[in-house]
Short mmCIF file of C-alpha atoms (C1' of nucleotides) in Angstrom, two decimals:
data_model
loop_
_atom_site.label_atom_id
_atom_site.label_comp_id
_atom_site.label_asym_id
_atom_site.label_seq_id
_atom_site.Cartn_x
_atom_site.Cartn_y
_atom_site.Cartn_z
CA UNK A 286 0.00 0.00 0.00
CA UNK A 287 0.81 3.41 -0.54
CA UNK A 288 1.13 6.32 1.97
CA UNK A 289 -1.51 9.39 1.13
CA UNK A 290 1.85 11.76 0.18
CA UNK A 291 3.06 9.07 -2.49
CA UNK A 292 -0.66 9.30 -3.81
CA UNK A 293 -0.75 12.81 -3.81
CA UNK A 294 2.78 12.92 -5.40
CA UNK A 295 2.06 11.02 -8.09
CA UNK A 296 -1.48 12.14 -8.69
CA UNK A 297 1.10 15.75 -8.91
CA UNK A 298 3.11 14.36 -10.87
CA UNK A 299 0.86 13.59 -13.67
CA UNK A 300 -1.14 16.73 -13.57
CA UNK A 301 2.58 18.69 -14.06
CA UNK A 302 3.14 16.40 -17.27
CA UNK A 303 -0.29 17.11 -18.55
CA UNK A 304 0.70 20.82 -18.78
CA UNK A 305 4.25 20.55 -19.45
CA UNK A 306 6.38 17.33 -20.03
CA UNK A 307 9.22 16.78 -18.06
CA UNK A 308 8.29 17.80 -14.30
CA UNK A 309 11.30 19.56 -12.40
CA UNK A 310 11.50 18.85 -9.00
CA UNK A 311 11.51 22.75 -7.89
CA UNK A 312 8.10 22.58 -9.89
CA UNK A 313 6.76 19.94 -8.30
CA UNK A 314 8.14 20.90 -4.92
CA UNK A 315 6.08 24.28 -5.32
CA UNK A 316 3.03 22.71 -6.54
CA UNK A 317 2.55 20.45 -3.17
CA UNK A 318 3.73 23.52 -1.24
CA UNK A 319 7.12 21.30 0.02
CA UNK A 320 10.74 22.34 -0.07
CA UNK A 321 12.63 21.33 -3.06
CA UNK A 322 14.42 18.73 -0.26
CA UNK A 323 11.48 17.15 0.32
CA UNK A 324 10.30 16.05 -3.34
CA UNK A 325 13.76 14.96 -4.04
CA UNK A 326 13.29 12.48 -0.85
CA UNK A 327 10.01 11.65 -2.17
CA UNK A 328 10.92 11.09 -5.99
CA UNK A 329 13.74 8.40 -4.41
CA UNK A 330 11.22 6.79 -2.94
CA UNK A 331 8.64 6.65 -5.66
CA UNK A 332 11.83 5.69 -7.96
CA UNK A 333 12.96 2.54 -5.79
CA UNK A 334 9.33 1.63 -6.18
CA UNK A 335 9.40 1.75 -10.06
CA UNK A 336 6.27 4.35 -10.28
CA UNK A 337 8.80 7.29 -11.50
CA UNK A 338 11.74 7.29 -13.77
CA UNK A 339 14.32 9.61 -12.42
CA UNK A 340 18.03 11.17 -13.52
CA UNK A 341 19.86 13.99 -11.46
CA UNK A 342 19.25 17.02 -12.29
CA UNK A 343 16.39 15.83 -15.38
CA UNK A 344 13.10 15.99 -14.02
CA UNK A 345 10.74 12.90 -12.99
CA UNK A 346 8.57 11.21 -15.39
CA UNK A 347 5.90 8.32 -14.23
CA UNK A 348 6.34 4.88 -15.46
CA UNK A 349 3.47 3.07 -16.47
CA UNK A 350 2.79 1.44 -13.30
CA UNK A 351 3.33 5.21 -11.75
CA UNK A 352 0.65 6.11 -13.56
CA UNK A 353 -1.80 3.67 -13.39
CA UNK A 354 -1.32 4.65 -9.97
CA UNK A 355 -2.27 8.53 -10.96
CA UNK A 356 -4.79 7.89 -13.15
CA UNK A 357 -7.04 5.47 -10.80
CA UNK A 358 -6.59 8.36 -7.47
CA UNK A 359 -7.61 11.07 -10.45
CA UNK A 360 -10.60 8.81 -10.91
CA UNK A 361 -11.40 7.93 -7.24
CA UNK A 362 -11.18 11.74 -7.15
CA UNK A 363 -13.58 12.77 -9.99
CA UNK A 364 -16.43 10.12 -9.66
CA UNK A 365 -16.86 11.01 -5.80
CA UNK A 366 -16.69 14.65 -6.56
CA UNK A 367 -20.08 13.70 -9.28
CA UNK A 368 -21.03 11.24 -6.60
CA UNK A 369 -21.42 13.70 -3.87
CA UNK A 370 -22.98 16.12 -6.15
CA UNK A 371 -25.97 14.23 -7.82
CA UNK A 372 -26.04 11.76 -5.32
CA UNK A 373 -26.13 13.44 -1.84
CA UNK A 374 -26.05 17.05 -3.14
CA UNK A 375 -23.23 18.83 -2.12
CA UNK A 376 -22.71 21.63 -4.00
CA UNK A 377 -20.16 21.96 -6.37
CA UNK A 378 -17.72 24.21 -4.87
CA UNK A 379 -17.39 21.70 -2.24
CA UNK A 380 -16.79 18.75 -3.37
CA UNK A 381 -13.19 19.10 -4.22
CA UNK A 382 -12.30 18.89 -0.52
CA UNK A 383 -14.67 16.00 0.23
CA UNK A 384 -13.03 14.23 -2.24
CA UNK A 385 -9.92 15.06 -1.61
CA UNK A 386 -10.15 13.30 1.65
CA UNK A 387 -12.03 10.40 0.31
CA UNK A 388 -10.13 9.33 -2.61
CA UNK A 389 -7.15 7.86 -0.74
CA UNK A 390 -9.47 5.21 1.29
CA UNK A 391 -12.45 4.38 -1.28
CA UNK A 392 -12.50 0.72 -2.30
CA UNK A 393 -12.52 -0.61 -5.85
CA UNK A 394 -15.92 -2.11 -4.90
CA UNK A 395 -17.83 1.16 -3.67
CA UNK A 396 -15.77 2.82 -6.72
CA UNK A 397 -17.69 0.79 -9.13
CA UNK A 398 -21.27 1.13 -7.35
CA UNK A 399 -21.07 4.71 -7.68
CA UNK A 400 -19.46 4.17 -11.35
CA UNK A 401 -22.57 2.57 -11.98
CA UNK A 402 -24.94 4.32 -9.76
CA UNK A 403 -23.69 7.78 -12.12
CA UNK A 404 -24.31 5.84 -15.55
CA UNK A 405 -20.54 5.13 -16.50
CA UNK A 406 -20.26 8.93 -16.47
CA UNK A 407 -17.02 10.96 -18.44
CA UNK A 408 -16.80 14.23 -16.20
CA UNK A 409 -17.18 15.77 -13.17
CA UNK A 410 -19.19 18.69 -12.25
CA UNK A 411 -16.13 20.75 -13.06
CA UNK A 412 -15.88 19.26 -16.47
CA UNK A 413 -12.63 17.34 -15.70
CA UNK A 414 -12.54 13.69 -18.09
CA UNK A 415 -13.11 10.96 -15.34
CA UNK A 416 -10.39 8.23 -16.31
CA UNK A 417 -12.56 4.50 -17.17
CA UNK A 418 -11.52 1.76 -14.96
CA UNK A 419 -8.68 0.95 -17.77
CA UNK A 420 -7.19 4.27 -17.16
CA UNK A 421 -8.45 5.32 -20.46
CA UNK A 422 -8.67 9.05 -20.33
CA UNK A 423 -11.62 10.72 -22.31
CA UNK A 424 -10.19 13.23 -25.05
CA UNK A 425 -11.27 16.70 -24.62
CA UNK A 426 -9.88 19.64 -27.14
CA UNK A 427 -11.38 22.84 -25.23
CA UNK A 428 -9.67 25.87 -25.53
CA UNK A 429 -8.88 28.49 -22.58
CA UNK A 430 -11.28 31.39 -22.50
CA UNK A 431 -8.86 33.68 -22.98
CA UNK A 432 -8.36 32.51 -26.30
CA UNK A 433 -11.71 33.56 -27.32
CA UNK A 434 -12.36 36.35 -30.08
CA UNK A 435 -14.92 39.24 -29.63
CA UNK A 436 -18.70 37.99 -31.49
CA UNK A 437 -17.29 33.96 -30.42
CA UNK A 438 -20.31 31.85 -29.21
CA UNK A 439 -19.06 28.92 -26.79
CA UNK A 440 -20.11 26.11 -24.26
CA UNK A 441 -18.09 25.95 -21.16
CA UNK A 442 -16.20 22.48 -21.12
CA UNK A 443 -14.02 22.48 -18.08
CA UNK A 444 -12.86 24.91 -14.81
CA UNK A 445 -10.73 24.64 -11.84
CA UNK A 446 -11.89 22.81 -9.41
CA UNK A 447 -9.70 23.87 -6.46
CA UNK A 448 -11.08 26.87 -5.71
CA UNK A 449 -13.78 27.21 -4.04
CA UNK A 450 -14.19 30.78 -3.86
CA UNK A 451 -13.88 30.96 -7.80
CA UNK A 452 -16.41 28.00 -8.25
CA UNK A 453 -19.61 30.36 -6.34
CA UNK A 454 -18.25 33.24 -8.38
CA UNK A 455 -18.83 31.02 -11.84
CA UNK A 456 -21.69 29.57 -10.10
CA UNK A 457 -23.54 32.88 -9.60
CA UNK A 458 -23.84 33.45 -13.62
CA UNK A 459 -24.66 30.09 -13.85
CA UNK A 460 -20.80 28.97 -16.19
CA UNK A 461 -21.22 25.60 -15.02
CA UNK A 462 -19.80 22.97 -18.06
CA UNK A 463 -22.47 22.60 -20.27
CA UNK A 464 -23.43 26.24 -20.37
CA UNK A 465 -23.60 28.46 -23.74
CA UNK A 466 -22.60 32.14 -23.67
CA UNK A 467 -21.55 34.37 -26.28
CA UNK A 468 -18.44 37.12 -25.56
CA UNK A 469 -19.56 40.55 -26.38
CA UNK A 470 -16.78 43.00 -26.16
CA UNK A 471 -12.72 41.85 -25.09
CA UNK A 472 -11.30 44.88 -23.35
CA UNK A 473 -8.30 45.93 -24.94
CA UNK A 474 -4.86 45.74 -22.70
CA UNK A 475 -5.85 42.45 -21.92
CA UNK A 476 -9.23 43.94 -20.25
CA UNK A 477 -11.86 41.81 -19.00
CA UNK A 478 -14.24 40.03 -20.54
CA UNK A 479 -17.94 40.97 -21.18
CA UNK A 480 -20.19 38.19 -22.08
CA UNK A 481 -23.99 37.29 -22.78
CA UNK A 482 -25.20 34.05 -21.06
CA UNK A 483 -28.87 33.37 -21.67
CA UNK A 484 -29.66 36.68 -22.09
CA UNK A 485 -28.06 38.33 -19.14
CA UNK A 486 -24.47 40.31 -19.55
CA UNK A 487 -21.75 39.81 -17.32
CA UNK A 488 -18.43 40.55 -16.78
CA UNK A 489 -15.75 38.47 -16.29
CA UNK A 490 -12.04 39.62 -15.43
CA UNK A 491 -9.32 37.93 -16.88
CA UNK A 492 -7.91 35.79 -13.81
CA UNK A 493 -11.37 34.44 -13.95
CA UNK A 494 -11.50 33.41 -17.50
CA UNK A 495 -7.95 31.92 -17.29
CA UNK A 496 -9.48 28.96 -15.21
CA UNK A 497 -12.22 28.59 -18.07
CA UNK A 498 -12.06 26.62 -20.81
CA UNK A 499 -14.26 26.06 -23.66
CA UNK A 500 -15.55 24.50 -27.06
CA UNK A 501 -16.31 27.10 -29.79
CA UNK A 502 -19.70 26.62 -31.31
CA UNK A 503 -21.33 28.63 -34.64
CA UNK A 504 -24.42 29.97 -33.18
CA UNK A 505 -26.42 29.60 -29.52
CA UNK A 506 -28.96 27.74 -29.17
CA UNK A 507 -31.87 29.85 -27.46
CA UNK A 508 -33.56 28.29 -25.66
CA UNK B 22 -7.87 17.34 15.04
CA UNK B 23 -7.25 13.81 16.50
CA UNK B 24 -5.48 11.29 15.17
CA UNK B 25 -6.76 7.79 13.74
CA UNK B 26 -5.96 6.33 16.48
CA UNK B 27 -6.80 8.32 19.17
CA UNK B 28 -10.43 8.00 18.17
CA UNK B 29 -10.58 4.39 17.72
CA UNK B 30 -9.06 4.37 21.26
CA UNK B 31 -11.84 6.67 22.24
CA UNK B 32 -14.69 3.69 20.30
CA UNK B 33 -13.26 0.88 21.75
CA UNK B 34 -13.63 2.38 25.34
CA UNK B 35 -17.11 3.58 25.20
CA UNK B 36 -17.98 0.16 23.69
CA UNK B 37 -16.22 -1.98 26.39
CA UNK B 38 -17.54 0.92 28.81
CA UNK B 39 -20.92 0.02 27.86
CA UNK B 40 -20.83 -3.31 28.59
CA UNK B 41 -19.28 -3.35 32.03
CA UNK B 42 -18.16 0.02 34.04
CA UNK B 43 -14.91 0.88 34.31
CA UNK B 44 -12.35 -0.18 31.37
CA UNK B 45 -8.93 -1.93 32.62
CA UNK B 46 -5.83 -0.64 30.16
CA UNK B 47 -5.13 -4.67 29.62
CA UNK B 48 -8.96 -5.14 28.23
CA UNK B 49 -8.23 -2.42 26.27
CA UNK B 50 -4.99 -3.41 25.11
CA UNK B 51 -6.59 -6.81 23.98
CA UNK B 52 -9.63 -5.91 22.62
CA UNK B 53 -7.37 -3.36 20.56
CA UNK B 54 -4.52 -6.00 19.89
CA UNK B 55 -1.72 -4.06 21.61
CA UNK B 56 0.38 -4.50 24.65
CA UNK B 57 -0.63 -3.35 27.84
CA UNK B 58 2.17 -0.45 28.02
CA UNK B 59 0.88 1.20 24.95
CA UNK B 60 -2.41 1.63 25.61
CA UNK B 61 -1.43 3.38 29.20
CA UNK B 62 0.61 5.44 26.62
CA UNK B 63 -2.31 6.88 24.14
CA UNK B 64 -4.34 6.90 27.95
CA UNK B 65 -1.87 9.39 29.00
CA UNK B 66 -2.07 11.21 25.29
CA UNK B 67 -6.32 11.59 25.89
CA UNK B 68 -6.21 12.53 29.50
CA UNK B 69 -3.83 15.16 28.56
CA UNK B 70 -6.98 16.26 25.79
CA UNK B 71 -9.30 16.16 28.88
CA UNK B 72 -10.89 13.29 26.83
CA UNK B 73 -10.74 10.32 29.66
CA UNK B 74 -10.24 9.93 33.53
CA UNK B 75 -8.14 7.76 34.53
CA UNK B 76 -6.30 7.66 37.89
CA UNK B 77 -2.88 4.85 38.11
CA UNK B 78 -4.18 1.21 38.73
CA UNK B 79 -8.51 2.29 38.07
CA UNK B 80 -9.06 2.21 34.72
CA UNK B 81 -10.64 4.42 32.61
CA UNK B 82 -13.54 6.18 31.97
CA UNK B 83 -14.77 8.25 29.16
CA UNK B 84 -15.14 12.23 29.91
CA UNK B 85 -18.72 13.99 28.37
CA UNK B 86 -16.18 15.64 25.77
CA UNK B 87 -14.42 12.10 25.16
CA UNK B 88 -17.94 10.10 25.10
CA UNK B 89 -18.66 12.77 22.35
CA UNK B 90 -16.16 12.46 20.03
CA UNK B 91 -16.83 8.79 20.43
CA UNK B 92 -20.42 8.84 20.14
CA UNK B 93 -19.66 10.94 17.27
CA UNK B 94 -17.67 8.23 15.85
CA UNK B 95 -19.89 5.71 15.92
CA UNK B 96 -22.77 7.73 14.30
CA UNK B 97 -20.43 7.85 11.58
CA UNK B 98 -19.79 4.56 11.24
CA UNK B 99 -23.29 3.31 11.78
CA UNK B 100 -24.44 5.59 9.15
CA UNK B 101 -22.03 4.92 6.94
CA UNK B 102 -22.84 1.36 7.07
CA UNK B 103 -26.39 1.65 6.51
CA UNK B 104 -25.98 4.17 3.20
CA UNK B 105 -23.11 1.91 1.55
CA UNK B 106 -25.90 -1.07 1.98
CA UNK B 107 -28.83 1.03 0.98
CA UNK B 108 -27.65 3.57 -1.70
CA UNK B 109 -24.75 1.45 -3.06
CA UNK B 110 -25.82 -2.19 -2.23
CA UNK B 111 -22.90 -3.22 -0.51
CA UNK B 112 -23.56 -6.39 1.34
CA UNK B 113 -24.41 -6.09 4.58
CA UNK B 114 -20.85 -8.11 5.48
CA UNK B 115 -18.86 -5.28 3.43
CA UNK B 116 -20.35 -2.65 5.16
CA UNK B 117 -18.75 -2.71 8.42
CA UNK B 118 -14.94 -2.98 6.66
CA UNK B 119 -15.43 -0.11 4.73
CA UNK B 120 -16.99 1.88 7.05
CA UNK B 121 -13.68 1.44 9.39
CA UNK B 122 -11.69 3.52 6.87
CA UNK B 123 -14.63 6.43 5.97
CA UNK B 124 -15.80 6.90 9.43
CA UNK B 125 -12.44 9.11 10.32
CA UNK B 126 -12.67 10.50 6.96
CA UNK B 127 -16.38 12.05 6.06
CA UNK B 128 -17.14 16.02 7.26
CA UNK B 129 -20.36 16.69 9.03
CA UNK B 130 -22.28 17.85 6.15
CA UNK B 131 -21.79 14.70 3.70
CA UNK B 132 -23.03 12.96 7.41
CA UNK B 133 -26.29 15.34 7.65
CA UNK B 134 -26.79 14.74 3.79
CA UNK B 135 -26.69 11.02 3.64
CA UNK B 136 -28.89 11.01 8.02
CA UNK B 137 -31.68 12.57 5.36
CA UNK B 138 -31.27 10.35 2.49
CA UNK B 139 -32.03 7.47 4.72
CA UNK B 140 -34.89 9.23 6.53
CA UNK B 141 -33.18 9.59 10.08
CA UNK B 142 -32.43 6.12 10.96
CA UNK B 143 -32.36 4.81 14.25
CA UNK B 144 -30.32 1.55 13.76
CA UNK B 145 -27.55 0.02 11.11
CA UNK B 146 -27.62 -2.94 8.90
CA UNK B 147 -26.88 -4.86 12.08
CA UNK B 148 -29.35 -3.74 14.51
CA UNK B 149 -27.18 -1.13 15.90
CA UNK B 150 -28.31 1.80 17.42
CA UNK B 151 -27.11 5.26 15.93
CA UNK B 152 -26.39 7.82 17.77
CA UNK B 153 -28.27 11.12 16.70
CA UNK B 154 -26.27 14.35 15.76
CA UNK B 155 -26.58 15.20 19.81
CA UNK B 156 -25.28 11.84 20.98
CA UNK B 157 -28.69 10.89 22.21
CA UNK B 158 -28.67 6.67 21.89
CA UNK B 159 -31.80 4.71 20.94
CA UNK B 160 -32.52 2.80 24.00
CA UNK B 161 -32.91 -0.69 23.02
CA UNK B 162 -33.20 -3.54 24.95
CA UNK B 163 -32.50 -6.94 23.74
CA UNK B 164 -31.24 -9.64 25.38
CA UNK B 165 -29.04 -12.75 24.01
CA UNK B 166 -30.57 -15.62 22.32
CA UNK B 167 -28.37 -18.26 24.96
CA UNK B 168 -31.32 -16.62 27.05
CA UNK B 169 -34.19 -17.78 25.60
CA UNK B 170 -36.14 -21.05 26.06
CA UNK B 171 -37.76 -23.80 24.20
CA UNK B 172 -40.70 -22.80 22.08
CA UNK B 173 -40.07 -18.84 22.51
CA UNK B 174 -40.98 -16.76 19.72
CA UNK B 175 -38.47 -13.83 19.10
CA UNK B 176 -37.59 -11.46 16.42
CA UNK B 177 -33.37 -10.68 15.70
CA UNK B 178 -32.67 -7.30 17.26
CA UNK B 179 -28.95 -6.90 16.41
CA UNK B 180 -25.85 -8.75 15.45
CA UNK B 181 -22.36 -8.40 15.78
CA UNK B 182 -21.23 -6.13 13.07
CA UNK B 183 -17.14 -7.14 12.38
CA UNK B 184 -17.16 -10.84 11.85
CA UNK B 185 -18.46 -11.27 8.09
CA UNK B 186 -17.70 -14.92 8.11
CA UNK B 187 -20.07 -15.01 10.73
CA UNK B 188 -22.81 -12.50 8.78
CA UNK B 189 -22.58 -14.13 5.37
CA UNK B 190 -23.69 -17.24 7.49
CA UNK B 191 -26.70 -15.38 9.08
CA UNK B 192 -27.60 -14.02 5.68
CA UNK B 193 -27.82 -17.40 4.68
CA UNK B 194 -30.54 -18.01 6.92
CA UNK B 195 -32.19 -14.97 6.76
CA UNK B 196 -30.98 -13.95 9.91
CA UNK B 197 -31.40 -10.27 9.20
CA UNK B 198 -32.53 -7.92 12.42
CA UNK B 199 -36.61 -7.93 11.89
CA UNK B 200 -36.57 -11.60 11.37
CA UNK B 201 -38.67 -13.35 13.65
CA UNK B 202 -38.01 -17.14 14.29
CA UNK B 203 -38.94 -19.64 16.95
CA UNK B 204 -36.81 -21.93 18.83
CA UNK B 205 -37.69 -25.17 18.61
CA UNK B 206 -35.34 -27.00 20.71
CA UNK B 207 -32.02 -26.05 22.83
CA UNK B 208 -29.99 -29.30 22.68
CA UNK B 209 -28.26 -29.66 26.68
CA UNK B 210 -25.11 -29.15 27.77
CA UNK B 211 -25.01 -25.87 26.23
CA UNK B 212 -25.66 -27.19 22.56
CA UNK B 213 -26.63 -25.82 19.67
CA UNK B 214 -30.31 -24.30 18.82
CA UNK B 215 -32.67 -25.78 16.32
CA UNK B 216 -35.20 -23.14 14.90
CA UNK B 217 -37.51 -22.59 12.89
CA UNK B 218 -37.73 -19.53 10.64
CA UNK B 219 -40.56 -18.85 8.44
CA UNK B 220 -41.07 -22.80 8.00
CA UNK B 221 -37.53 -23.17 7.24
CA UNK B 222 -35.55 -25.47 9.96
CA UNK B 223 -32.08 -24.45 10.93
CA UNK B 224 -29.10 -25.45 13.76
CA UNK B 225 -27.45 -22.42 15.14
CA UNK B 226 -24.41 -23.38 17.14
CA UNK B 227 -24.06 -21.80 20.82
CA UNK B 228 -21.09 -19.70 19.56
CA UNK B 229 -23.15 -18.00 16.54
CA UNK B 230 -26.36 -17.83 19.18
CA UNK B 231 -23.73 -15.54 21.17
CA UNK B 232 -23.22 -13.13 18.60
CA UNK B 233 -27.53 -12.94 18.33
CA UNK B 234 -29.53 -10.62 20.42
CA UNK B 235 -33.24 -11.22 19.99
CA UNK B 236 -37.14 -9.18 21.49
CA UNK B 237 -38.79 -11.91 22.97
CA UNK B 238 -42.47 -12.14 20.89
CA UNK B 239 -45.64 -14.12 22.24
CA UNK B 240 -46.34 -15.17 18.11
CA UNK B 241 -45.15 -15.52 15.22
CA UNK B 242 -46.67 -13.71 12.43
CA UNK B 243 -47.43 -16.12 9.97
CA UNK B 244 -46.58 -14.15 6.93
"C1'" DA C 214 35.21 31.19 -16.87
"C1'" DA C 215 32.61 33.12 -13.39
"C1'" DA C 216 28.39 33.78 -11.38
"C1'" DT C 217 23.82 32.46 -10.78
"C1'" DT C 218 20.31 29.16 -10.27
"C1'" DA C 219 18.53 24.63 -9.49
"C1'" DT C 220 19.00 20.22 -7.60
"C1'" DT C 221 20.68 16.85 -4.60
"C1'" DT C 222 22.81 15.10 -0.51
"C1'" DT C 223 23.50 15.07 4.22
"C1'" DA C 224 22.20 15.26 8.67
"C1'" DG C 225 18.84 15.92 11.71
"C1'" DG C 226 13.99 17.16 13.65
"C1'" DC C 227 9.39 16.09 14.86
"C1'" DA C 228 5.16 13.42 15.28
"C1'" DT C 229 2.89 9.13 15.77
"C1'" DA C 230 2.50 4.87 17.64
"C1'" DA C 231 4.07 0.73 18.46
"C1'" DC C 232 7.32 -2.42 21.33
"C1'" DT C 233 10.34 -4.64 25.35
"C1'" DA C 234 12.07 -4.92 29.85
"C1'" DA C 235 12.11 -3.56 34.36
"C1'" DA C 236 9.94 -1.42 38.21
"C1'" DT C 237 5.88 -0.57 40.70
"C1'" DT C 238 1.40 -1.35 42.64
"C1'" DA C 239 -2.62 -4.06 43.57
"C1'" DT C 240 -4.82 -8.36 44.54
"C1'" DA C 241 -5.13 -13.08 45.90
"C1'" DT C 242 -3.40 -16.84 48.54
"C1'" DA C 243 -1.22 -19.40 52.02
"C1'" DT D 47 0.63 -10.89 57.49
"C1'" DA D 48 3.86 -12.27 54.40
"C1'" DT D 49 4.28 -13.85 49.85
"C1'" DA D 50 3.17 -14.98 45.33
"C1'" DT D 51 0.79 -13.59 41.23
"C1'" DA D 52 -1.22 -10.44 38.17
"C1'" DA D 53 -1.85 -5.99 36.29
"C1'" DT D 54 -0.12 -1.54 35.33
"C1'" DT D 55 3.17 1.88 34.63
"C1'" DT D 56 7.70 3.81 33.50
"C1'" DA D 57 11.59 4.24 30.73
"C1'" DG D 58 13.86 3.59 26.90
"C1'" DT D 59 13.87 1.75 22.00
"C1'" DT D 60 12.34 1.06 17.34
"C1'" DA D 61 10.11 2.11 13.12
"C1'" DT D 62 7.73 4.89 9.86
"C1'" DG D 63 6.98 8.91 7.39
"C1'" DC D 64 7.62 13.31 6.14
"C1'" DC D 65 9.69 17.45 6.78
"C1'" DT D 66 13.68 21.15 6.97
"C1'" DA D 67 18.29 23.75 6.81
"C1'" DA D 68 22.67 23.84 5.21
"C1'" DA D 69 26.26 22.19 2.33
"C1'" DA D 70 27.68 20.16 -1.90
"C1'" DT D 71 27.10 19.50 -6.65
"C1'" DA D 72 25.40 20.13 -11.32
"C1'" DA D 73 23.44 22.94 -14.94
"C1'" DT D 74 22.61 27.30 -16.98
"C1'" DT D 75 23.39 31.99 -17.99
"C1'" DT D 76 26.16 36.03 -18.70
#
DNA sequence: AAATTATTTTAGGCATAACTAAATTATATA
DNA sequence: TATATAATTTAGTTATGCCTAAAATAATTT
């Protein structure tokens, strides 16, 4: 078994790749809020157990078993954060902490009762792809909101989910995944964003609409 | 925040406190499965919380603020057990296992959410009381089934929760609590029970019958 | 090549929680 | 009441796990 820091090392680990390939230990050190000391010790560790491949100096990478390993915490993470929200109605700026708690002691059983329970669902309430039991990771090709052009018409795919604080902001003009807006005017000077979601016009700064990300779509569908 | 430990400490003396009085560190060190010396050692660590009394040589004894957290505990667990079986279907000798690990895990407001899924229940899979959000304890009162005589009609109250050996054998009678049953004959020399349960004939041995508690019933209900 | 930056090693700290062995205290027995 | 037995406590040890500061080393930049 592993401790809950090797989990949430390698769960790290694998997020870092995502964004960036090789994963520097200063990175990751920063990332889980540790001294640079302390990811080196941990990186040994995870190396002598053959879940990261390791040089001096190079960066960590996972090895396959490493992340299996990742991928099936990600999961534990993502179905109880869906779980707790359409099951037992937490809402969803709180479920990243629940599950953050829960994922390390879940068993493969209840894992699959809520799998099932949820319909073999693909994302969380935050939009995040929920890895299948293979560690088959849904594809998703959404685009950050920043990206977006004045006169664009989109469907938000995917937030944070960390925040909580960011998650009732989003959640108070309704940008849950799933949601169509259109953006209206891009302040210049890298301004904020004004947008049109079902009618209503918001505005949404720009350290806001970094932690969006969306699918572009021709028209809106009005409903 | 305590740790793991300290409150299954704290659940293993209100349980053996229930039963009889004042709790000796060696029954505590067995029913735990640790030496003597290191239960006086986490004693030491919850007197110092204001969590026990306990005076050299006499035992120990649960403070209000102790029997709370403990009380608390157990809610969790009890709860726990009953949603895994009834929302998720785990089998009611799963329930108890996993419930070990969640109990020290889930907040307050996942408990509240799943207390109303179930409709404030008063008792777990196995007949055990839960604890409400004040600590206020069901009274029940059941008595063994080595007390009961030939031809009594009773009904299972409650069964011990952490053998599941023991339950998948009771499920295979239909030994559930609610079950009602009538002994037929109670071999001498302490031997085993012959029964009768809904028409169905069955030998429960004296060491199962311990593990029974049973409400005495002047019929059956022929169903 | 020198200086800066990043990483790694070393050595040690702290918390938790278990253990053994020996000393102490309480209880039972002769 | 003295003594033997049992239970409890003390004291010191072990093991795990993760962390840090400081020093050493490697890589990168100027």
């Amino acid at each position: 078994m592993l401790t809950q820091a090797a989990e949430d090392y390698l769960k790290s680990i694998y997020k870092l790749q995502e964004k960036g390939g090789k994963v520097s230990t200063g990175i990751l050190a920063e990332y889980l809020d540790v001294k640079p000391a302390s990811a080196t010790g941990m990186i040994k560790k995870l190396k002598s157990m053959n879940l990261v491949s390791h040089q001096r100096y190079q960066g960590v990478t996972l090895t396959d078993a490493g992340k299996a390993v990742a991928l099936e915490i990600i999961r534990h993470h993502r179905l109880l954060e869906l779980y707790l929200n359409k099951a037992l109605g937490v809402p969803w700026d709180g479920v990243h902490e629940e599950a953050e708690k829960l994922e390390h002691v879940i068993s493969e059983d209840v894992e699959a009762r809520m799998d099932e329970f949820l319909g073999y669902p693909t994302a969380d309430p935050h939009g995040s792809p929920i890895p299948d039991k293979n560690g088959v990771v849904p594809e998703t090709q959404s685009i950050p909101m920043t990206d977006i052009q004045n006169g664009q018409s989109c469907v938000v795919a995917e937030v944070s989910d960390d925040d909580s604080a960011l998650l009732r902001h989003l959640g108070s003009f309704n940008l849950y995944p799933g949601t169509a807006f259109q953006v209206l005017e891009v302040a210049p000077f890298d301004g904020p964003f004004t947008i049109d979601i079902a009618g209503q016009q918001a505005v949404i700064g720009r350290e806001v609409a970094k932690n969006i990300f969306v699918n572009k779509v021709d028209t809106i569908d009005i409903a």
